[in-house]
Amino acid sequence: MKSILKIIKATFLGGILFLAPLILLLVLLEKGFSIIQKITNPIINHFPKVKVLGLAIEEIVAIVIIIFICFTAGLVAKTTYAQKLIHRLENGILSFVPGYSFMKNMNESIMGFESNQDLKVILVPTDAGLQFAFLIEQINENSFAVFIPDAPNPWSGSVVFVEKKDIKEIEMTQKEALACIRKLGYGSKELLKNKL
């Protein structure tokens, strides 16, 4: 009974963590859209009232401006100065937000972005058997910090410190491991074929 409640709780929390960024994105887009409409409305009011595919011309202009701003921000984000600024923010402020680095790496992996800090997928022994883990960092020659995600919600889990001898390296991407964890192990037959 407790395991069923744990699965329900983990699934519910996983749903919240999945929906939260989407809702935040929608709120930001809505706020950005209303701000841009306030700027464009005085200009657009001189145009004839025309609708294209059910959208008024001011709405189309606002959408085009949002797309342009996002594209420009993407170009700016690729510059050395912007990357240094983001690096400073992450190290100075965002590193204090619990789980920020892990969630950033996971989101980059899920969205298909290449990351220089791609977390290595490993297997570590636990009381229940081998479990997927992500290699976080090397502490010394023989000890490593690893994160063992829960299933089906990989955003929660445990940070453990293991010896080098207890780490089983496997060739697998973060995306593949996360998909397997979310599906409660379905697909592990193919993923772990000839690896155990």
Short mmCIF file of N, CA and C in Angstrom, two decimals:
data_model
loop_
_atom_site.label_atom_id
_atom_site.label_comp_id
_atom_site.label_asym_id
_atom_site.label_seq_id
_atom_site.Cartn_x
_atom_site.Cartn_y
_atom_site.Cartn_z
N MET A 1 0.83 -1.20 0.00
CA MET A 1 0.00 0.00 0.00
C MET A 1 0.87 1.26 0.00
N LYS A 2 1.94 1.22 0.85
CA LYS A 2 2.82 2.38 0.93
C LYS A 2 3.52 2.65 -0.40
N SER A 3 3.90 1.55 -1.10
CA SER A 3 4.59 1.73 -2.38
C SER A 3 3.66 2.33 -3.43
N ILE A 4 2.37 1.97 -3.39
CA ILE A 4 1.39 2.53 -4.33
C ILE A 4 1.23 4.03 -4.06
N LEU A 5 1.13 4.40 -2.77
CA LEU A 5 1.01 5.82 -2.41
C LEU A 5 2.25 6.59 -2.81
N LYS A 6 3.41 5.96 -2.67
CA LYS A 6 4.68 6.60 -3.05
C LYS A 6 4.71 6.85 -4.57
N ILE A 7 4.25 5.86 -5.34
CA ILE A 7 4.21 6.01 -6.80
C ILE A 7 3.23 7.11 -7.20
N ILE A 8 2.05 7.14 -6.55
CA ILE A 8 1.04 8.17 -6.84
C ILE A 8 1.60 9.55 -6.51
N LYS A 9 2.26 9.67 -5.34
CA LYS A 9 2.83 10.94 -4.92
C LYS A 9 3.92 11.39 -5.90
N ALA A 10 4.82 10.46 -6.26
CA ALA A 10 5.92 10.78 -7.18
C ALA A 10 5.38 11.19 -8.55
N THR A 11 4.34 10.49 -9.02
CA THR A 11 3.74 10.81 -10.32
C THR A 11 3.08 12.18 -10.28
N PHE A 12 2.36 12.47 -9.19
CA PHE A 12 1.71 13.77 -9.02
C PHE A 12 2.73 14.89 -9.01
N LEU A 13 3.80 14.72 -8.22
CA LEU A 13 4.85 15.73 -8.14
C LEU A 13 5.56 15.88 -9.49
N GLY A 14 5.76 14.75 -10.19
CA GLY A 14 6.36 14.79 -11.52
C GLY A 14 5.50 15.60 -12.48
N GLY A 15 4.18 15.44 -12.38
CA GLY A 15 3.25 16.21 -13.21
C GLY A 15 3.34 17.69 -12.92
N ILE A 16 3.44 18.04 -11.64
CA ILE A 16 3.57 19.45 -11.27
C ILE A 16 4.87 20.02 -11.83
N LEU A 17 5.97 19.28 -11.64
CA LEU A 17 7.27 19.75 -12.13
C LEU A 17 7.31 19.84 -13.65
N PHE A 18 6.52 19.01 -14.33
CA PHE A 18 6.44 19.07 -15.79
C PHE A 18 5.62 20.27 -16.23
N LEU A 19 4.50 20.53 -15.53
CA LEU A 19 3.59 21.61 -15.93
C LEU A 19 4.08 22.99 -15.51
N ALA A 20 4.81 23.08 -14.38
CA ALA A 20 5.23 24.38 -13.85
C ALA A 20 6.00 25.22 -14.87
N PRO A 21 7.04 24.66 -15.54
CA PRO A 21 7.74 25.49 -16.53
C PRO A 21 6.86 25.90 -17.71
N LEU A 22 5.93 25.02 -18.12
CA LEU A 22 5.03 25.36 -19.24
C LEU A 22 4.11 26.50 -18.86
N ILE A 23 3.57 26.44 -17.64
CA ILE A 23 2.67 27.50 -17.17
C ILE A 23 3.44 28.81 -17.05
N LEU A 24 4.67 28.73 -16.50
CA LEU A 24 5.52 29.92 -16.38
C LEU A 24 5.80 30.53 -17.74
N LEU A 25 6.09 29.69 -18.73
CA LEU A 25 6.34 30.16 -20.09
C LEU A 25 5.10 30.86 -20.66
N LEU A 26 3.91 30.25 -20.46
CA LEU A 26 2.67 30.86 -20.95
C LEU A 26 2.40 32.20 -20.29
N VAL A 27 2.65 32.29 -18.96
CA VAL A 27 2.45 33.56 -18.24
C VAL A 27 3.40 34.62 -18.77
N LEU A 28 4.68 34.24 -18.97
CA LEU A 28 5.66 35.20 -19.51
C LEU A 28 5.28 35.67 -20.90
N LEU A 29 4.84 34.73 -21.76
CA LEU A 29 4.42 35.11 -23.11
C LEU A 29 3.21 36.03 -23.07
N GLU A 30 2.25 35.73 -22.18
CA GLU A 30 1.05 36.57 -22.07
C GLU A 30 1.42 37.97 -21.61
N LYS A 31 2.32 38.07 -20.59
CA LYS A 31 2.75 39.39 -20.09
C LYS A 31 3.51 40.14 -21.19
N GLY A 32 4.41 39.43 -21.88
CA GLY A 32 5.16 40.05 -22.97
C GLY A 32 4.24 40.53 -24.07
N PHE A 33 3.24 39.70 -24.39
CA PHE A 33 2.27 40.04 -25.44
C PHE A 33 1.50 41.30 -25.07
N SER A 34 1.05 41.40 -23.81
CA SER A 34 0.27 42.59 -23.40
C SER A 34 1.13 43.84 -23.38
N ILE A 35 2.42 43.71 -22.96
CA ILE A 35 3.33 44.86 -22.97
C ILE A 35 3.57 45.34 -24.40
N ILE A 36 3.83 44.41 -25.30
CA ILE A 36 4.09 44.76 -26.70
C ILE A 36 2.84 45.35 -27.35
N GLN A 37 1.66 44.84 -26.99
CA GLN A 37 0.42 45.41 -27.55
C GLN A 37 0.25 46.87 -27.13
N LYS A 38 0.65 47.20 -25.89
CA LYS A 38 0.55 48.60 -25.43
C LYS A 38 1.44 49.51 -26.27
N ILE A 39 2.58 48.96 -26.70
CA ILE A 39 3.50 49.75 -27.52
C ILE A 39 3.00 49.86 -28.96
N THR A 40 2.50 48.73 -29.50
CA THR A 40 2.11 48.71 -30.92
C THR A 40 0.72 49.30 -31.18
N ASN A 41 -0.18 49.27 -30.21
CA ASN A 41 -1.56 49.75 -30.43
C ASN A 41 -1.65 51.18 -30.95
N PRO A 42 -0.88 52.15 -30.37
CA PRO A 42 -0.98 53.52 -30.91
C PRO A 42 -0.58 53.61 -32.39
N ILE A 43 0.39 52.78 -32.79
CA ILE A 43 0.83 52.79 -34.19
C ILE A 43 -0.20 52.11 -35.08
N ILE A 44 -0.68 50.94 -34.63
CA ILE A 44 -1.60 50.10 -35.41
C ILE A 44 -2.97 50.76 -35.56
N ASN A 45 -3.35 51.63 -34.61
CA ASN A 45 -4.67 52.28 -34.67
C ASN A 45 -4.88 53.09 -35.95
N HIS A 46 -3.79 53.48 -36.60
CA HIS A 46 -3.89 54.24 -37.84
C HIS A 46 -4.10 53.33 -39.05
N PHE A 47 -3.95 52.00 -38.84
CA PHE A 47 -4.15 51.03 -39.92
C PHE A 47 -5.63 50.66 -40.00
N PRO A 48 -6.07 50.17 -41.15
CA PRO A 48 -7.47 49.70 -41.22
C PRO A 48 -7.66 48.45 -40.37
N LYS A 49 -8.87 48.31 -39.82
CA LYS A 49 -9.17 47.15 -38.97
C LYS A 49 -9.36 45.91 -39.85
N VAL A 50 -8.32 45.11 -39.94
CA VAL A 50 -8.33 43.91 -40.79
C VAL A 50 -8.02 42.70 -39.92
N LYS A 51 -8.69 41.59 -40.23
CA LYS A 51 -8.40 40.34 -39.51
C LYS A 51 -7.87 39.31 -40.49
N VAL A 52 -6.80 38.62 -40.06
CA VAL A 52 -6.20 37.55 -40.87
C VAL A 52 -6.24 36.29 -40.02
N LEU A 53 -6.91 35.25 -40.51
CA LEU A 53 -7.07 33.99 -39.78
C LEU A 53 -7.62 34.21 -38.37
N GLY A 54 -8.54 35.19 -38.26
CA GLY A 54 -9.18 35.44 -36.97
C GLY A 54 -8.37 36.32 -36.03
N LEU A 55 -7.17 36.72 -36.45
CA LEU A 55 -6.33 37.57 -35.61
C LEU A 55 -6.33 39.00 -36.15
N ALA A 56 -6.49 39.95 -35.24
CA ALA A 56 -6.42 41.36 -35.65
C ALA A 56 -4.98 41.70 -35.99
N ILE A 57 -4.79 42.74 -36.80
CA ILE A 57 -3.44 43.10 -37.26
C ILE A 57 -2.50 43.42 -36.11
N GLU A 58 -3.04 44.03 -35.02
CA GLU A 58 -2.18 44.35 -33.87
C GLU A 58 -1.68 43.08 -33.18
N GLU A 59 -2.52 42.04 -33.16
CA GLU A 59 -2.10 40.77 -32.57
C GLU A 59 -0.99 40.12 -33.40
N ILE A 60 -1.13 40.18 -34.72
CA ILE A 60 -0.11 39.61 -35.62
C ILE A 60 1.21 40.34 -35.45
N VAL A 61 1.14 41.68 -35.40
CA VAL A 61 2.37 42.47 -35.22
C VAL A 61 3.02 42.14 -33.88
N ALA A 62 2.22 42.02 -32.81
CA ALA A 62 2.76 41.68 -31.49
C ALA A 62 3.45 40.32 -31.50
N ILE A 63 2.83 39.34 -32.18
CA ILE A 63 3.43 37.99 -32.28
C ILE A 63 4.75 38.05 -33.04
N VAL A 64 4.77 38.80 -34.14
CA VAL A 64 6.01 38.95 -34.94
C VAL A 64 7.10 39.60 -34.09
N ILE A 65 6.74 40.61 -33.30
CA ILE A 65 7.74 41.29 -32.46
C ILE A 65 8.27 40.34 -31.39
N ILE A 66 7.40 39.55 -30.76
CA ILE A 66 7.84 38.57 -29.75
C ILE A 66 8.81 37.57 -30.38
N ILE A 67 8.47 37.07 -31.58
CA ILE A 67 9.37 36.13 -32.27
C ILE A 67 10.70 36.80 -32.56
N PHE A 68 10.66 38.05 -33.01
CA PHE A 68 11.90 38.79 -33.30
C PHE A 68 12.74 38.98 -32.04
N ILE A 69 12.11 39.34 -30.93
CA ILE A 69 12.82 39.54 -29.66
C ILE A 69 13.46 38.24 -29.20
N CYS A 70 12.71 37.13 -29.27
CA CYS A 70 13.24 35.83 -28.86
C CYS A 70 14.43 35.42 -29.74
N PHE A 71 14.31 35.65 -31.04
CA PHE A 71 15.40 35.30 -31.97
C PHE A 71 16.64 36.16 -31.67
N THR A 72 16.42 37.47 -31.46
CA THR A 72 17.53 38.38 -31.14
C THR A 72 18.19 37.99 -29.82
N ALA A 73 17.36 37.65 -28.81
CA ALA A 73 17.90 37.22 -27.51
C ALA A 73 18.73 35.95 -27.68
N GLY A 74 18.28 35.05 -28.55
CA GLY A 74 19.04 33.82 -28.82
C GLY A 74 20.39 34.12 -29.44
N LEU A 75 20.42 35.09 -30.35
CA LEU A 75 21.69 35.50 -30.97
C LEU A 75 22.62 36.15 -29.95
N VAL A 76 22.05 37.01 -29.10
CA VAL A 76 22.85 37.67 -28.05
C VAL A 76 23.39 36.64 -27.06
N ALA A 77 22.57 35.64 -26.73
CA ALA A 77 22.97 34.60 -25.76
C ALA A 77 24.18 33.81 -26.23
N LYS A 78 24.42 33.79 -27.55
CA LYS A 78 25.57 33.04 -28.09
C LYS A 78 26.87 33.82 -27.99
N THR A 79 26.80 35.13 -27.67
CA THR A 79 28.02 35.93 -27.60
C THR A 79 28.82 35.58 -26.34
N THR A 80 30.12 35.83 -26.41
CA THR A 80 31.02 35.53 -25.28
C THR A 80 30.63 36.33 -24.04
N TYR A 81 30.30 37.61 -24.23
CA TYR A 81 29.93 38.46 -23.09
C TYR A 81 28.68 37.92 -22.38
N ALA A 82 27.65 37.55 -23.16
CA ALA A 82 26.41 37.04 -22.57
C ALA A 82 26.65 35.72 -21.84
N GLN A 83 27.48 34.85 -22.42
CA GLN A 83 27.77 33.57 -21.78
C GLN A 83 28.52 33.78 -20.47
N LYS A 84 29.44 34.77 -20.44
CA LYS A 84 30.17 35.08 -19.19
C LYS A 84 29.20 35.60 -18.14
N LEU A 85 28.25 36.46 -18.58
CA LEU A 85 27.26 37.02 -17.66
C LEU A 85 26.38 35.91 -17.09
N ILE A 86 25.92 35.01 -17.96
CA ILE A 86 25.08 33.88 -17.51
C ILE A 86 25.87 32.99 -16.56
N HIS A 87 27.14 32.76 -16.88
CA HIS A 87 28.01 31.93 -16.03
C HIS A 87 28.15 32.55 -14.64
N ARG A 88 28.35 33.89 -14.60
CA ARG A 88 28.45 34.59 -13.30
C ARG A 88 27.15 34.49 -12.51
N LEU A 89 26.03 34.68 -13.21
CA LEU A 89 24.72 34.57 -12.54
C LEU A 89 24.51 33.17 -11.97
N GLU A 90 24.85 32.15 -12.78
CA GLU A 90 24.66 30.76 -12.33
C GLU A 90 25.55 30.44 -11.14
N ASN A 91 26.81 30.89 -11.19
CA ASN A 91 27.73 30.61 -10.09
C ASN A 91 27.47 31.46 -8.86
N GLY A 92 27.01 32.70 -9.07
CA GLY A 92 26.83 33.61 -7.95
C GLY A 92 25.47 33.54 -7.28
N ILE A 93 24.41 33.34 -8.07
CA ILE A 93 23.05 33.40 -7.50
C ILE A 93 22.31 32.08 -7.68
N LEU A 94 22.22 31.63 -8.94
CA LEU A 94 21.38 30.46 -9.24
C LEU A 94 21.92 29.17 -8.66
N SER A 95 23.22 29.12 -8.35
CA SER A 95 23.79 27.90 -7.75
C SER A 95 23.22 27.64 -6.35
N PHE A 96 22.66 28.70 -5.73
CA PHE A 96 22.06 28.55 -4.41
C PHE A 96 20.62 28.04 -4.47
N VAL A 97 20.04 28.03 -5.66
CA VAL A 97 18.68 27.49 -5.84
C VAL A 97 18.79 25.97 -5.88
N PRO A 98 18.13 25.28 -4.93
CA PRO A 98 18.27 23.82 -4.87
C PRO A 98 17.89 23.14 -6.19
N GLY A 99 18.81 22.32 -6.69
CA GLY A 99 18.54 21.52 -7.89
C GLY A 99 18.64 22.27 -9.20
N TYR A 100 19.05 23.56 -9.18
CA TYR A 100 19.07 24.35 -10.42
C TYR A 100 19.97 23.71 -11.48
N SER A 101 21.22 23.40 -11.10
CA SER A 101 22.19 22.85 -12.06
C SER A 101 21.70 21.54 -12.66
N PHE A 102 21.16 20.68 -11.80
CA PHE A 102 20.68 19.38 -12.28
C PHE A 102 19.52 19.57 -13.24
N MET A 103 18.55 20.41 -12.86
CA MET A 103 17.38 20.62 -13.72
C MET A 103 17.77 21.28 -15.03
N LYS A 104 18.75 22.20 -14.99
CA LYS A 104 19.21 22.85 -16.21
C LYS A 104 19.81 21.81 -17.17
N ASN A 105 20.66 20.94 -16.64
CA ASN A 105 21.28 19.89 -17.46
C ASN A 105 20.23 18.93 -18.02
N MET A 106 19.26 18.56 -17.18
CA MET A 106 18.22 17.64 -17.62
C MET A 106 17.36 18.28 -18.71
N ASN A 107 16.99 19.55 -18.51
CA ASN A 107 16.16 20.23 -19.51
C ASN A 107 16.89 20.39 -20.83
N GLU A 108 18.21 20.70 -20.77
CA GLU A 108 18.99 20.79 -22.00
C GLU A 108 19.01 19.46 -22.71
N SER A 109 19.14 18.40 -21.93
CA SER A 109 19.19 17.06 -22.52
C SER A 109 17.85 16.69 -23.14
N ILE A 110 16.76 16.97 -22.43
CA ILE A 110 15.42 16.64 -22.91
C ILE A 110 15.10 17.42 -24.19
N MET A 111 15.49 18.70 -24.22
CA MET A 111 15.18 19.54 -25.38
C MET A 111 16.15 19.33 -26.53
N GLY A 112 17.18 18.48 -26.30
CA GLY A 112 18.10 18.16 -27.38
C GLY A 112 19.24 19.13 -27.54
N PHE A 113 19.44 20.02 -26.56
CA PHE A 113 20.58 20.94 -26.64
C PHE A 113 21.84 20.23 -26.20
N GLU A 114 22.94 20.55 -26.86
CA GLU A 114 24.22 20.00 -26.47
C GLU A 114 24.70 20.80 -25.27
N SER A 115 25.21 20.12 -24.27
CA SER A 115 25.73 20.78 -23.08
C SER A 115 27.16 20.33 -22.85
N ASN A 116 27.98 21.29 -22.44
CA ASN A 116 29.36 20.94 -22.10
C ASN A 116 29.42 20.20 -20.78
N GLN A 117 28.34 20.24 -20.01
CA GLN A 117 28.30 19.60 -18.70
C GLN A 117 27.33 18.43 -18.72
N ASP A 118 27.30 17.70 -19.81
CA ASP A 118 26.42 16.55 -19.93
C ASP A 118 26.74 15.56 -18.82
N LEU A 119 25.76 15.24 -17.99
CA LEU A 119 26.00 14.33 -16.87
C LEU A 119 26.13 12.90 -17.36
N LYS A 120 27.15 12.22 -16.88
CA LYS A 120 27.41 10.84 -17.28
C LYS A 120 26.45 9.91 -16.55
N VAL A 121 25.84 9.00 -17.29
CA VAL A 121 24.92 8.02 -16.72
C VAL A 121 25.74 6.82 -16.27
N ILE A 122 25.50 6.39 -15.03
CA ILE A 122 26.20 5.23 -14.47
C ILE A 122 25.20 4.35 -13.73
N LEU A 123 25.66 3.18 -13.30
CA LEU A 123 24.89 2.32 -12.42
C LEU A 123 25.64 2.21 -11.10
N VAL A 124 24.89 2.32 -9.99
CA VAL A 124 25.51 2.16 -8.67
C VAL A 124 24.72 1.14 -7.86
N PRO A 125 25.42 0.37 -7.02
CA PRO A 125 24.71 -0.62 -6.21
C PRO A 125 23.97 0.04 -5.04
N THR A 126 22.75 -0.45 -4.78
CA THR A 126 21.97 -0.02 -3.61
C THR A 126 21.46 -1.28 -2.93
N ASP A 127 20.74 -1.11 -1.83
CA ASP A 127 20.17 -2.28 -1.14
C ASP A 127 19.21 -3.06 -2.04
N ALA A 128 18.56 -2.35 -2.96
CA ALA A 128 17.58 -2.98 -3.85
C ALA A 128 18.21 -3.54 -5.13
N GLY A 129 19.48 -3.25 -5.38
CA GLY A 129 20.15 -3.69 -6.60
C GLY A 129 20.79 -2.50 -7.30
N LEU A 130 21.18 -2.69 -8.56
CA LEU A 130 21.78 -1.59 -9.31
C LEU A 130 20.73 -0.55 -9.69
N GLN A 131 21.12 0.74 -9.62
CA GLN A 131 20.20 1.80 -10.01
C GLN A 131 20.91 2.79 -10.92
N PHE A 132 20.10 3.43 -11.80
CA PHE A 132 20.63 4.51 -12.61
C PHE A 132 21.08 5.63 -11.68
N ALA A 133 22.18 6.28 -12.05
CA ALA A 133 22.65 7.45 -11.31
C ALA A 133 23.35 8.38 -12.30
N PHE A 134 23.53 9.62 -11.88
CA PHE A 134 24.24 10.60 -12.69
C PHE A 134 25.49 11.02 -11.93
N LEU A 135 26.62 10.93 -12.60
CA LEU A 135 27.89 11.29 -11.99
C LEU A 135 27.96 12.82 -11.92
N ILE A 136 28.00 13.35 -10.70
CA ILE A 136 27.99 14.80 -10.50
C ILE A 136 29.41 15.36 -10.50
N GLU A 137 30.27 14.84 -9.61
CA GLU A 137 31.66 15.28 -9.63
C GLU A 137 32.56 14.33 -8.87
N GLN A 138 33.85 14.43 -9.15
CA GLN A 138 34.85 13.61 -8.48
C GLN A 138 35.34 14.37 -7.26
N ILE A 139 35.28 13.72 -6.10
CA ILE A 139 35.69 14.37 -4.85
C ILE A 139 37.20 14.21 -4.65
N ASN A 140 37.67 12.99 -4.83
CA ASN A 140 39.11 12.72 -4.79
C ASN A 140 39.38 11.55 -5.72
N GLU A 141 40.57 10.98 -5.63
CA GLU A 141 40.96 9.91 -6.55
C GLU A 141 40.04 8.70 -6.50
N ASN A 142 39.41 8.49 -5.33
CA ASN A 142 38.63 7.27 -5.15
C ASN A 142 37.14 7.51 -4.88
N SER A 143 36.72 8.75 -4.66
CA SER A 143 35.33 9.03 -4.26
C SER A 143 34.63 9.98 -5.23
N PHE A 144 33.35 9.69 -5.45
CA PHE A 144 32.55 10.48 -6.38
C PHE A 144 31.20 10.83 -5.75
N ALA A 145 30.70 12.02 -6.10
CA ALA A 145 29.34 12.40 -5.72
C ALA A 145 28.43 12.03 -6.88
N VAL A 146 27.35 11.30 -6.58
CA VAL A 146 26.40 10.90 -7.63
C VAL A 146 24.99 11.22 -7.18
N PHE A 147 24.12 11.43 -8.14
CA PHE A 147 22.71 11.68 -7.86
C PHE A 147 21.93 10.48 -8.35
N ILE A 148 21.16 9.86 -7.44
CA ILE A 148 20.31 8.71 -7.80
C ILE A 148 18.87 9.21 -7.89
N PRO A 149 18.32 9.31 -9.11
CA PRO A 149 16.95 9.83 -9.26
C PRO A 149 15.89 8.80 -8.87
N ASP A 150 14.75 9.31 -8.42
CA ASP A 150 13.60 8.45 -8.12
C ASP A 150 12.82 8.19 -9.40
N ALA A 151 12.02 7.14 -9.37
CA ALA A 151 11.12 6.84 -10.49
C ALA A 151 9.68 6.95 -9.98
N PRO A 152 8.76 7.50 -10.73
CA PRO A 152 8.90 8.00 -12.10
C PRO A 152 9.33 9.48 -12.18
N ASN A 153 9.63 10.09 -11.02
CA ASN A 153 9.97 11.51 -10.99
C ASN A 153 11.47 11.69 -10.78
N PRO A 154 12.24 11.88 -11.85
CA PRO A 154 13.69 11.98 -11.71
C PRO A 154 14.17 13.28 -11.08
N TRP A 155 13.25 14.25 -10.85
CA TRP A 155 13.66 15.51 -10.24
C TRP A 155 13.92 15.36 -8.75
N SER A 156 13.42 14.29 -8.15
CA SER A 156 13.73 14.04 -6.74
C SER A 156 14.59 12.79 -6.66
N GLY A 157 15.33 12.66 -5.59
CA GLY A 157 16.21 11.50 -5.44
C GLY A 157 17.19 11.73 -4.31
N SER A 158 18.34 11.08 -4.39
CA SER A 158 19.33 11.16 -3.32
C SER A 158 20.70 11.47 -3.87
N VAL A 159 21.45 12.26 -3.12
CA VAL A 159 22.86 12.47 -3.41
C VAL A 159 23.64 11.50 -2.54
N VAL A 160 24.44 10.67 -3.16
CA VAL A 160 25.24 9.70 -2.41
C VAL A 160 26.70 9.82 -2.83
N PHE A 161 27.57 9.34 -1.97
CA PHE A 161 29.00 9.37 -2.24
C PHE A 161 29.48 7.93 -2.34
N VAL A 162 30.03 7.59 -3.49
CA VAL A 162 30.41 6.20 -3.74
C VAL A 162 31.89 6.11 -4.12
N GLU A 163 32.42 4.92 -3.92
CA GLU A 163 33.81 4.68 -4.30
C GLU A 163 33.86 4.29 -5.77
N LYS A 164 35.03 4.50 -6.35
CA LYS A 164 35.23 4.23 -7.77
C LYS A 164 34.87 2.79 -8.13
N LYS A 165 35.20 1.85 -7.25
CA LYS A 165 34.95 0.42 -7.51
C LYS A 165 33.46 0.10 -7.60
N ASP A 166 32.62 0.94 -7.00
CA ASP A 166 31.17 0.69 -7.01
C ASP A 166 30.45 1.32 -8.21
N ILE A 167 31.19 2.03 -9.04
CA ILE A 167 30.58 2.69 -10.21
C ILE A 167 30.71 1.79 -11.43
N LYS A 168 29.57 1.50 -12.05
CA LYS A 168 29.57 0.74 -13.29
C LYS A 168 29.22 1.70 -14.42
N GLU A 169 30.19 1.96 -15.28
CA GLU A 169 29.97 2.89 -16.38
C GLU A 169 29.20 2.21 -17.51
N ILE A 170 28.26 2.95 -18.08
CA ILE A 170 27.46 2.43 -19.20
C ILE A 170 27.35 3.51 -20.27
N GLU A 171 27.27 3.08 -21.50
CA GLU A 171 27.10 4.02 -22.62
C GLU A 171 25.62 4.31 -22.81
N MET A 172 25.20 5.48 -22.33
CA MET A 172 23.80 5.87 -22.42
C MET A 172 23.71 7.38 -22.25
N THR A 173 22.76 7.99 -22.94
CA THR A 173 22.59 9.44 -22.80
C THR A 173 21.65 9.74 -21.64
N GLN A 174 21.71 10.99 -21.16
CA GLN A 174 20.79 11.44 -20.11
C GLN A 174 19.35 11.25 -20.55
N LYS A 175 19.08 11.62 -21.80
CA LYS A 175 17.72 11.56 -22.33
C LYS A 175 17.17 10.13 -22.27
N GLU A 176 18.01 9.16 -22.66
CA GLU A 176 17.59 7.75 -22.64
C GLU A 176 17.33 7.28 -21.22
N ALA A 177 18.24 7.64 -20.30
CA ALA A 177 18.09 7.21 -18.90
C ALA A 177 16.84 7.83 -18.29
N LEU A 178 16.62 9.13 -18.54
CA LEU A 178 15.44 9.80 -17.98
C LEU A 178 14.14 9.19 -18.51
N ALA A 179 14.11 8.87 -19.80
CA ALA A 179 12.91 8.26 -20.39
C ALA A 179 12.63 6.91 -19.73
N CYS A 180 13.67 6.14 -19.50
CA CYS A 180 13.51 4.82 -18.87
C CYS A 180 13.02 4.96 -17.42
N ILE A 181 13.56 5.94 -16.70
CA ILE A 181 13.14 6.18 -15.31
C ILE A 181 11.68 6.59 -15.25
N ARG A 182 11.28 7.51 -16.14
CA ARG A 182 9.89 7.97 -16.16
C ARG A 182 8.91 6.85 -16.50
N LYS A 183 9.37 5.90 -17.32
CA LYS A 183 8.50 4.79 -17.73
C LYS A 183 8.63 3.60 -16.78
N LEU A 184 9.16 3.85 -15.58
CA LEU A 184 9.30 2.82 -14.54
C LEU A 184 10.09 1.60 -15.01
N GLY A 185 11.08 1.85 -15.86
CA GLY A 185 11.97 0.77 -16.30
C GLY A 185 11.64 0.17 -17.65
N TYR A 186 10.49 0.54 -18.23
CA TYR A 186 10.16 0.01 -19.56
C TYR A 186 11.19 0.52 -20.56
N GLY A 187 11.66 -0.37 -21.39
CA GLY A 187 12.69 -0.02 -22.36
C GLY A 187 14.10 -0.34 -21.89
N SER A 188 14.22 -0.79 -20.64
CA SER A 188 15.56 -1.09 -20.11
C SER A 188 16.17 -2.33 -20.77
N LYS A 189 15.32 -3.20 -21.29
CA LYS A 189 15.83 -4.41 -21.96
C LYS A 189 16.74 -4.03 -23.12
N GLU A 190 16.29 -3.07 -23.93
CA GLU A 190 17.09 -2.64 -25.07
C GLU A 190 18.26 -1.76 -24.63
N LEU A 191 17.99 -0.86 -23.67
CA LEU A 191 19.03 0.07 -23.23
C LEU A 191 20.21 -0.64 -22.58
N LEU A 192 19.91 -1.67 -21.80
CA LEU A 192 20.96 -2.34 -21.02
C LEU A 192 21.42 -3.66 -21.63
N LYS A 193 21.01 -3.90 -22.86
CA LYS A 193 21.40 -5.15 -23.53
C LYS A 193 22.92 -5.24 -23.62
N ASN A 194 23.49 -6.35 -23.15
CA ASN A 194 24.93 -6.61 -23.12
C ASN A 194 25.73 -5.60 -22.28
N LYS A 195 25.04 -4.92 -21.34
CA LYS A 195 25.73 -3.95 -20.50
C LYS A 195 25.77 -4.37 -19.04
N LEU A 196 24.97 -5.35 -18.67
CA LEU A 196 24.93 -5.83 -17.27
C LEU A 196 25.74 -7.10 -17.12
#
